[in-house]
PDB file of C-alpha atoms in Angstrom:
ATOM      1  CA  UNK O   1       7.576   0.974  19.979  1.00  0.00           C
ATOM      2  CA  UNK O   2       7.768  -2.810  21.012  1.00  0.00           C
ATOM      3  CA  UNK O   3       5.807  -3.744  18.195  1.00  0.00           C
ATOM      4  CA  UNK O   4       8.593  -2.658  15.964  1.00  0.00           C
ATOM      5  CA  UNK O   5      10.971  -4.268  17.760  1.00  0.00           C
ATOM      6  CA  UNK O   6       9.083  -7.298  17.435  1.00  0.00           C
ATOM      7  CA  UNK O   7       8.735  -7.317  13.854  1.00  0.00           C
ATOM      8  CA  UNK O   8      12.557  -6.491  13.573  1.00  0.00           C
ATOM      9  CA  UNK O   9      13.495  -9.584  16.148  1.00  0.00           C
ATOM     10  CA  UNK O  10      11.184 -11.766  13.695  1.00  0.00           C
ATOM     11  CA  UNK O  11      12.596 -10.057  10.956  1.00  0.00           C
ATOM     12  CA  UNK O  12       9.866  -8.639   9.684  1.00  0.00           C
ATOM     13  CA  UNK O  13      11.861  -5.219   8.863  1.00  0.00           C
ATOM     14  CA  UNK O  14       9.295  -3.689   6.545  1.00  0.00           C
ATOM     15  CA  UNK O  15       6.493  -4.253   7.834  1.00  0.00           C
ATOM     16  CA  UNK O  16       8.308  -2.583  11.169  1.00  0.00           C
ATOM     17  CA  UNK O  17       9.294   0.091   9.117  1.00  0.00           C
ATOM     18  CA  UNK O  18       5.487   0.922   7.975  1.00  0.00           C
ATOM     19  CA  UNK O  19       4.833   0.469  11.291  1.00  0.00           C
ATOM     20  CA  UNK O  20       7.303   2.904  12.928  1.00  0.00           C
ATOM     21  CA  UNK O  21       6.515   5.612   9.930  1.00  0.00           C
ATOM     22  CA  UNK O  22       2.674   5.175  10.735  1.00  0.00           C
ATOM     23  CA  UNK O  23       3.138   5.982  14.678  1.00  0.00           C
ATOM     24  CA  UNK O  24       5.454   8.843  13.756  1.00  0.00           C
ATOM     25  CA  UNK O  25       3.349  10.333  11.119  1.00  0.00           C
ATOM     26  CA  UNK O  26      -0.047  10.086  13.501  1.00  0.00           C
ATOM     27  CA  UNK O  27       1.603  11.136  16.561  1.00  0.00           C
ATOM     28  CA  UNK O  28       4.772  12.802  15.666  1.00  0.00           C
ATOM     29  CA  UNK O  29       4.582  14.681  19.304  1.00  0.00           C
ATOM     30  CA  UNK O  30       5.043  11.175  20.730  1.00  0.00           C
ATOM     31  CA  UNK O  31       7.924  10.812  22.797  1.00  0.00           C
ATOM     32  CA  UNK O  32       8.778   7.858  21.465  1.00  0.00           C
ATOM     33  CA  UNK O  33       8.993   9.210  17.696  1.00  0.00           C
ATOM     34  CA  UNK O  34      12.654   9.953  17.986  1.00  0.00           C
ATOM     35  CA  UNK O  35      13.257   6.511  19.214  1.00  0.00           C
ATOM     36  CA  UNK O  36      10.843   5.220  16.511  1.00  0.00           C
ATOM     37  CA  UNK O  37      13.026   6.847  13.691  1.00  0.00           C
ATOM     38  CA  UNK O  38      15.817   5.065  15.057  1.00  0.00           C
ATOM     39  CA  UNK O  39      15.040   2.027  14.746  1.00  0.00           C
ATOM     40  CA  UNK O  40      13.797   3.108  11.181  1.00  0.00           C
ATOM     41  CA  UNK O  41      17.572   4.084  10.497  1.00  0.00           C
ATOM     42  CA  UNK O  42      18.401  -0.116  11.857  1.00  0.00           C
ATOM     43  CA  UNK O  43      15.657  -1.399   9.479  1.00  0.00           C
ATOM     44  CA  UNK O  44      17.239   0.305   6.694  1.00  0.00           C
ATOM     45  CA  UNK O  45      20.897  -0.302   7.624  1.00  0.00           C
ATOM     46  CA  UNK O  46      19.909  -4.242   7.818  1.00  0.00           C
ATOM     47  CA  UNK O  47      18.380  -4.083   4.313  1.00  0.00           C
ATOM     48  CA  UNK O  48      21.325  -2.227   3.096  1.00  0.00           C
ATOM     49  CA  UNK O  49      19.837   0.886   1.610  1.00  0.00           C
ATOM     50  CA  UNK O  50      22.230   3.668   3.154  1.00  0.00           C
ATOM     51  CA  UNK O  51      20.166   6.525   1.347  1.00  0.00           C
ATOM     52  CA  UNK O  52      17.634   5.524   3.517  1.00  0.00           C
ATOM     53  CA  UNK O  53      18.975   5.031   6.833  1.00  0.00           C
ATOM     54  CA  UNK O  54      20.381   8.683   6.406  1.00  0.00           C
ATOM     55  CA  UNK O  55      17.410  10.147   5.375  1.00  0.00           C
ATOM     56  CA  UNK O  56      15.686   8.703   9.033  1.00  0.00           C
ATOM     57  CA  UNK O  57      18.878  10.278  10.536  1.00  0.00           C
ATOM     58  CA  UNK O  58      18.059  13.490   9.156  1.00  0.00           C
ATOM     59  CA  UNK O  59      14.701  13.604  10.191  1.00  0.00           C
ATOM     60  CA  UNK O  60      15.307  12.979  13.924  1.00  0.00           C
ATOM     61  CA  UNK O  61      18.235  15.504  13.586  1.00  0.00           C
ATOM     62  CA  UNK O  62      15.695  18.087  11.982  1.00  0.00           C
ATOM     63  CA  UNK O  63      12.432  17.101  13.727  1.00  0.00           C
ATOM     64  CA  UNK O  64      13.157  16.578  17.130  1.00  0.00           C
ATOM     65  CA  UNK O  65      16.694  18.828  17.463  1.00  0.00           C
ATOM     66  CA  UNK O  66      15.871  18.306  21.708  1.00  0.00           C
ATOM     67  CA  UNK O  67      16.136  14.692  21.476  1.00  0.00           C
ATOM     68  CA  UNK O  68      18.823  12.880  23.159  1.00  0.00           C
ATOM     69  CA  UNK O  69      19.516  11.008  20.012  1.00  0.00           C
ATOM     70  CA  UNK O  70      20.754  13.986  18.568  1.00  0.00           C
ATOM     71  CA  UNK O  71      24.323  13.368  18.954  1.00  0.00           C
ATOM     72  CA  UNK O  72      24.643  10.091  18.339  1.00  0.00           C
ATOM     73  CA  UNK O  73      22.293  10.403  14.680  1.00  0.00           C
ATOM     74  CA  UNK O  74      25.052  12.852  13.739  1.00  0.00           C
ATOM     75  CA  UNK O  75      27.948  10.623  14.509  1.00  0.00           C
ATOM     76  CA  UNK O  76      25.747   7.796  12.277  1.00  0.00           C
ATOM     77  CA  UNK O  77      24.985  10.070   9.738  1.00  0.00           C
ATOM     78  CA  UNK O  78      28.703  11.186   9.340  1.00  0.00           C
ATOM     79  CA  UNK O  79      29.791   7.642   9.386  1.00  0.00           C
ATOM     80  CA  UNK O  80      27.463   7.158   6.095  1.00  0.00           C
ATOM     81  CA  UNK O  81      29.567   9.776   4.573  1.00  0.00           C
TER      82      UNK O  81
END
């Protein structure tokens, strides 16, 4: 998780989006994964590609439904509406 948000703070979005896709895909039990996605959702937003940043909404929505993210990648993903 921090090494994402280093390559986003040095602006290094997709390499921090391979990276965040890599740790979710490997370990998608992690309990950072939801948190991972999110900051998936930022890379895209940044880079402008909507479709996207929904679609990483969507999965944390659908793949981890107990997250506490939950709420707040609705309220995103109905603001991209």
């Amino acid at each position: 998780f921090l090494r994402v948000r280093l390559l986003m703070a040095r602006g290094k979005l997709d390499d921090a989006v391979k990276e965040a896709e890599i740790l979710c895909k490997v370990n998608p039990r992690s309990n950072y994964a939801d948190r991972l996605l999110m900051k998936v959702y930022e890379c895209w937003m940044k880079k402008g590609d909507k479709m996207r940043a929904a679609a990483a909404l969507r999965r944390i929505i659908k793949d981890y439904p107990t997250s506490p993210l939950v709420p707040e990648a609705k309220s995103k993903l109905a603001a991209l509406r």
